[in-house]
Short mmCIF file of C-alpha atoms in Angstrom, two decimals:
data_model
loop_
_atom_site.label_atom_id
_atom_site.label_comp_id
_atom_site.label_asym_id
_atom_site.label_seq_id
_atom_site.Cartn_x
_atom_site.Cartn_y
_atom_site.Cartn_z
CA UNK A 13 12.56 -8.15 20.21
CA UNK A 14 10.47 -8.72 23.48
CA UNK A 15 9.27 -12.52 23.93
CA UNK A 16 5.56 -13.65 22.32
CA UNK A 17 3.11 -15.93 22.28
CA UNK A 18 2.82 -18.23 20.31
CA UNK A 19 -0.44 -17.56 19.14
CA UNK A 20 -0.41 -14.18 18.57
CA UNK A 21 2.78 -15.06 16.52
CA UNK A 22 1.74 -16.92 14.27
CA UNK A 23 -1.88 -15.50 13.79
CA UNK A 24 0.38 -12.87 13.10
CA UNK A 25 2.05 -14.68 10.02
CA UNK A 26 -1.50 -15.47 8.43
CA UNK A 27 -1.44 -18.78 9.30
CA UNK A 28 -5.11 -18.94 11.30
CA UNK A 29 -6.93 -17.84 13.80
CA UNK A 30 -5.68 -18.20 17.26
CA UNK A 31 -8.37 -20.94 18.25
CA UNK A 32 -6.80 -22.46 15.43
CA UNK A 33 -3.55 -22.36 16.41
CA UNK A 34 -4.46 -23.44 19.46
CA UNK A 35 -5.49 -26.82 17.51
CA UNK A 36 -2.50 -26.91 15.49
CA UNK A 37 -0.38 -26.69 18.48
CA UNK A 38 -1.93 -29.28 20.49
CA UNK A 39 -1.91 -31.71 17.44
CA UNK A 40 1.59 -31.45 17.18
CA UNK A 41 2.19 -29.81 14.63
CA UNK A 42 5.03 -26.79 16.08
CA UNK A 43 8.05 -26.86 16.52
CA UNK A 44 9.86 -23.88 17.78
CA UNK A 45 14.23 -24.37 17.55
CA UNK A 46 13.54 -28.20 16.82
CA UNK A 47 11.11 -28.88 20.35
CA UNK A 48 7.79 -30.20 20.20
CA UNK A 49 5.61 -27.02 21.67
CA UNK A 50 1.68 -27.89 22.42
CA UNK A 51 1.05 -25.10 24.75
CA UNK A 52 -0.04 -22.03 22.65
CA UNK A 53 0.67 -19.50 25.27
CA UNK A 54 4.92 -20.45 24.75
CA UNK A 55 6.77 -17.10 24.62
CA UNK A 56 9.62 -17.05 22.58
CA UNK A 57 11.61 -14.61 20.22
CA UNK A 58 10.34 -15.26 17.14
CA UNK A 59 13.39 -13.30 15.62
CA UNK A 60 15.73 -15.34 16.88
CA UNK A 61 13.95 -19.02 17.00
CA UNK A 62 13.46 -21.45 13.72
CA UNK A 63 9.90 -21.74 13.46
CA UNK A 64 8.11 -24.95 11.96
CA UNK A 65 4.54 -25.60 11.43
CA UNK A 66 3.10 -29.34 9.94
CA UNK A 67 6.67 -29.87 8.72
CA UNK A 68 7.87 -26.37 7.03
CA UNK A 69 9.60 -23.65 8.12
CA UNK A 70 7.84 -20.32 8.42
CA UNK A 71 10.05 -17.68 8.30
CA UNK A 72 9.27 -14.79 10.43
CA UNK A 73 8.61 -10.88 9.70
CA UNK A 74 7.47 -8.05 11.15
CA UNK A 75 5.55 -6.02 8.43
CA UNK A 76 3.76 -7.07 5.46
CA UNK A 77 2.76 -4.84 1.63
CA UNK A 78 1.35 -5.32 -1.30
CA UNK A 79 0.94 -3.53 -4.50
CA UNK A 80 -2.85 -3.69 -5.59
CA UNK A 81 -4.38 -2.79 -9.30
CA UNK A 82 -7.32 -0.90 -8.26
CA UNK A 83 -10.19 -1.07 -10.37
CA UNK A 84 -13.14 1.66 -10.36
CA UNK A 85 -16.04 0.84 -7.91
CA UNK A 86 -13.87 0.29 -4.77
CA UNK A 87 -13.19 2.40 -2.31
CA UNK A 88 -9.46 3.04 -0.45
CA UNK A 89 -10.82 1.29 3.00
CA UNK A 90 -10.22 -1.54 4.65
CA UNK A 91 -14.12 -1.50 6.00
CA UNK A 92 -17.19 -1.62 3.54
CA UNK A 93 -19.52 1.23 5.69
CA UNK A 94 -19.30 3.33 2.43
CA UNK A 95 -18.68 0.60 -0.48
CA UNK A 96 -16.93 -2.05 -0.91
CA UNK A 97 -13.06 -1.79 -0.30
CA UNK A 98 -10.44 -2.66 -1.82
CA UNK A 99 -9.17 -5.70 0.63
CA UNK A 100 -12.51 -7.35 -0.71
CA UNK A 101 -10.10 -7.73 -4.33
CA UNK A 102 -7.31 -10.15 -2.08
CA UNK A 103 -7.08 -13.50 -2.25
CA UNK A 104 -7.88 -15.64 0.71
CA UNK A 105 -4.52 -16.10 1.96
CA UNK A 106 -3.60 -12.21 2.15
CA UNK A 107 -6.62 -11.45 3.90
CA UNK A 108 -5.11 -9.77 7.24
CA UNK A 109 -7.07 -7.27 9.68
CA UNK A 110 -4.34 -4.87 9.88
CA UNK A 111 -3.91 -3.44 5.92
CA UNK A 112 -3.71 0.27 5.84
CA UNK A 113 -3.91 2.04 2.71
CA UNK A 114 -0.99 4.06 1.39
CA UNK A 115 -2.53 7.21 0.27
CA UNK A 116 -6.12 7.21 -0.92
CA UNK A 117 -7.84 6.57 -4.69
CA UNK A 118 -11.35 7.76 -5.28
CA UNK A 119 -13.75 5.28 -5.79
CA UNK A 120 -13.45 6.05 -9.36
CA UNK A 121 -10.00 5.94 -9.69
CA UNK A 122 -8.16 3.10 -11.08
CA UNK A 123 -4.48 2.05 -10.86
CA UNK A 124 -1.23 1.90 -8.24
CA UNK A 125 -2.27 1.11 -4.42
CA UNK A 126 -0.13 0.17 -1.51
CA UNK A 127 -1.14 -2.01 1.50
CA UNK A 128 1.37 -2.22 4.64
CA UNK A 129 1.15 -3.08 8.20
CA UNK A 130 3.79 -0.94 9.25
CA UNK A 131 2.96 2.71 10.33
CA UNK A 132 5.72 4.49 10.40
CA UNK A 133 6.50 3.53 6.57
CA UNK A 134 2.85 4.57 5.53
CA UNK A 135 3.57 7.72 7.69
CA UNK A 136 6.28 9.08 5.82
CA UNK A 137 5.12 7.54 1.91
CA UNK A 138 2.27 10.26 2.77
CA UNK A 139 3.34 13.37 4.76
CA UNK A 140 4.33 16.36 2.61
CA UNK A 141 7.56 16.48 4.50
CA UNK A 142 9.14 13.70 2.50
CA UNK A 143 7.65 14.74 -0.66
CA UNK A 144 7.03 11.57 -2.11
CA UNK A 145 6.22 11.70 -6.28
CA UNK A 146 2.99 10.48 -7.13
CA UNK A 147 2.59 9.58 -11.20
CA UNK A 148 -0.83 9.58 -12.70
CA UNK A 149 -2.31 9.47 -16.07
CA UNK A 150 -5.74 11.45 -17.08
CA UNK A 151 -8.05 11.76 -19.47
CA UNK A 152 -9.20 15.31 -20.14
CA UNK A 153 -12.56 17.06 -21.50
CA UNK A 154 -10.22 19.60 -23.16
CA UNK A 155 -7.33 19.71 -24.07
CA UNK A 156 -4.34 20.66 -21.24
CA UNK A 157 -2.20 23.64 -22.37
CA UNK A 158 1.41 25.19 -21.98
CA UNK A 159 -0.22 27.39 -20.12
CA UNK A 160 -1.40 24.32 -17.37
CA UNK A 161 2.18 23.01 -17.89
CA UNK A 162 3.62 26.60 -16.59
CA UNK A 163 1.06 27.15 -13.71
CA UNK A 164 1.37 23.34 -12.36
CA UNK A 165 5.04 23.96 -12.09
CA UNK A 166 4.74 26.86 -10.21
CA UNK A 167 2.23 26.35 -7.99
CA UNK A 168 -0.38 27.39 -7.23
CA UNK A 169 -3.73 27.88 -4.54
CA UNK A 170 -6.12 25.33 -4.23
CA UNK A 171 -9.19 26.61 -1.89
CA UNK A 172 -7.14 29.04 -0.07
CA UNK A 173 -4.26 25.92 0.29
CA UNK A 174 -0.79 26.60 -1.49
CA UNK A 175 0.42 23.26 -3.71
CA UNK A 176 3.79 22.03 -4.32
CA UNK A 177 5.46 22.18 -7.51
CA UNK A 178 4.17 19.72 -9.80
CA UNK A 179 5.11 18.42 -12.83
CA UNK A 180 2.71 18.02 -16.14
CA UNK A 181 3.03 16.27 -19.40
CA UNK A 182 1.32 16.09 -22.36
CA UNK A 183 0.64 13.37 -24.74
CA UNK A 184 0.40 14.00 -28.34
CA UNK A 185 -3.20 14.29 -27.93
CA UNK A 186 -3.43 16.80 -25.12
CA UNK A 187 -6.48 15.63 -23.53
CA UNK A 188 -4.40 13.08 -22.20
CA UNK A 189 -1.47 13.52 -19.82
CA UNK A 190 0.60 12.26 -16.85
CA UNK A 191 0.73 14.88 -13.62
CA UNK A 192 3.38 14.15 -11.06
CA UNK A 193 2.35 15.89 -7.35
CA UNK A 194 4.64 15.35 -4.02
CA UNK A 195 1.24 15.83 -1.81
CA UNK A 196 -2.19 14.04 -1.23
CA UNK A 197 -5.02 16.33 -0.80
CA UNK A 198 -8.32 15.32 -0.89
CA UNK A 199 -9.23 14.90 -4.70
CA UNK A 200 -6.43 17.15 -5.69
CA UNK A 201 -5.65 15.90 -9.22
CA UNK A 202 -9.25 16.63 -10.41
CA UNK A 203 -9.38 19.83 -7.95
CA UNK A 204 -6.11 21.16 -9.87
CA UNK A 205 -7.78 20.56 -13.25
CA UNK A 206 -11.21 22.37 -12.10
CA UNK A 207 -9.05 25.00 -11.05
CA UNK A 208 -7.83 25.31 -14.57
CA UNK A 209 -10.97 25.39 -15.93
CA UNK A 210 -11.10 21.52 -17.17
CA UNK A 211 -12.39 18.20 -15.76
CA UNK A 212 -10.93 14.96 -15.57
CA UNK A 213 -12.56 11.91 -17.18
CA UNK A 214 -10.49 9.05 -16.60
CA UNK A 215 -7.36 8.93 -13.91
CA UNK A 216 -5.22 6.02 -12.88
CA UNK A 217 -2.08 5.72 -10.94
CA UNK A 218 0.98 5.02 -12.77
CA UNK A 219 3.45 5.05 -10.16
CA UNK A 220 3.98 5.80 -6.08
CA UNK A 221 7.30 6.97 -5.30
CA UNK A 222 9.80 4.39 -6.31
CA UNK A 223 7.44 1.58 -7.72
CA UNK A 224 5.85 1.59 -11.34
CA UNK A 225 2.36 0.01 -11.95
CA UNK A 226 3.71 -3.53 -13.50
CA UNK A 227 2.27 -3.84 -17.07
CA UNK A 228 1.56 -7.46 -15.93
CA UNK A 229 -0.46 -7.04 -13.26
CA UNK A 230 -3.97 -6.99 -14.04
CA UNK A 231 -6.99 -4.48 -13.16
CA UNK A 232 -8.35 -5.72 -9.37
CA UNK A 233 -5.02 -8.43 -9.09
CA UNK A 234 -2.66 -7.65 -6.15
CA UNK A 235 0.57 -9.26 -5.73
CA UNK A 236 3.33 -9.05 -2.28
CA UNK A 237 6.01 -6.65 -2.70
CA UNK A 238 9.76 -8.41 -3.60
CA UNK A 239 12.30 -7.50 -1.76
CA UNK A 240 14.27 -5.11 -3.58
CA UNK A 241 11.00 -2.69 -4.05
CA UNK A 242 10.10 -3.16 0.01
CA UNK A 243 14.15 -1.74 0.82
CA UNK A 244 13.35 1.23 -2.35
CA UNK A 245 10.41 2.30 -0.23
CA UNK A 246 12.22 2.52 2.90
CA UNK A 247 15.27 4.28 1.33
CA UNK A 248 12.74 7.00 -0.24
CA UNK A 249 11.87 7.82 3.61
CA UNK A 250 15.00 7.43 5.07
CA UNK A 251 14.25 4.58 6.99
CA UNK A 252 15.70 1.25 7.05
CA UNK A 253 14.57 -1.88 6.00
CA UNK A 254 12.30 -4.18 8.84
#
């Protein structure tokens, strides 16, 4: 990795401003491989250096995610022109400029949303190419069908737009079911069920690729993801871990 500043790196790591850092460094309070730095313009690898800031160590890393509960009455943004978005729900301490939604929920829609800083990973989670499964739950007017079962798995158009294969469930009461799609379109889930004739009522997220909605995480809490479920996302994509 190419030398950087120190501000940038550690405004990078959520730990202030870089007029801040500026203050932290001329109090003292870094330490970069054990020396005393004051200046925050030092450049230094920040992969290869041990990194200390008012007496602990900050370990370094490039990208950040998060796994979000979305409730209804946000919107998939990182900006409020149109709503308020969902990075309004994060604590203090996650607050970052760079989030980028993986994949989009309708306002109304409640459940499973990823946050990442790295590109190229929220690239691949949402081309078609990689065909990543996205799980969700509904709530139906009427009842879904074998019918809907046999037509979702084949495919079928959507405004002129073929669809993927998708895969749909039904509950014992068959006004509610789970719907698996490998593709985002714009409102699709409902679109699919208009297509069919029916409308959707309630919809939530239940899983994105390899991560599950955790039954203990709350409606509007958000949590970082651990480290086994970061290297399960990059393995779905065929990238490695960073």
């Amino acid at each position: 990795m190419a030398k950087e500043r120190l501000d940038k790196v550690l405004a990078h790591l959520g730990l202030g401003s870089r007029k801040e850092i500026h203050r932290l460094a001329r109090a003292g309070l870094v330490y970069i491989d054990g020396q005393l730095v004051r200046d925050a313009a030092f450049k230094f690898d920040p992969t290869l250096c041990r990194i200390e800031v008012n007496g602990e160590e900050v370990v370094y890393r490039a990208f950040f995610h998060l796994m979000l509960h979305k409730p209804a009455g946000y919107i998939t943004s990182t900006g409020d022109r149109d709503g308020q978005p969902v990075t309004a729900l994060l604590p203090e301490e996650w607050q970052r400029d760079d989030w980028m939604p993986v994949g989009r929920l309708d306002k109304d829609t409640e459940g499973l949303l990823l946050l990442t800083t790295d590109g190229e990973l929220l690239h691949r989670l949402t081309h078609p190419r990689w065909k990543v499964k996205k799980r969700y739950y509904a709530e139906l007017a009427s009842p879904a069908t074998p019918a809907d079962v046999e037509a979702f798995a084949l495919g079928f158009e959507l405004d002129g737009e073929p669809l993927q294969p998708a895969e749909l469930s039904l509950h014992a009461d068959p006004r509610k079911v789970e719907l698996v799609i490998r593709e985002g379109k714009y409102h699709q889930v409902k679109r699919m069920f208009a297509a069919r004739g029916n409308h959707v009522t309630y919809l939530r997220r239940i899983a994105f690729g390899p991560l599950a909605l955790p039954s203990d995480l709350a409606i509007g809490e958000s949590r970082p993801l651990e480290a086994d479920e970061e290297r399960s996302l990059y393995e779905a994509v065929g990238l490695p871990s960073r």
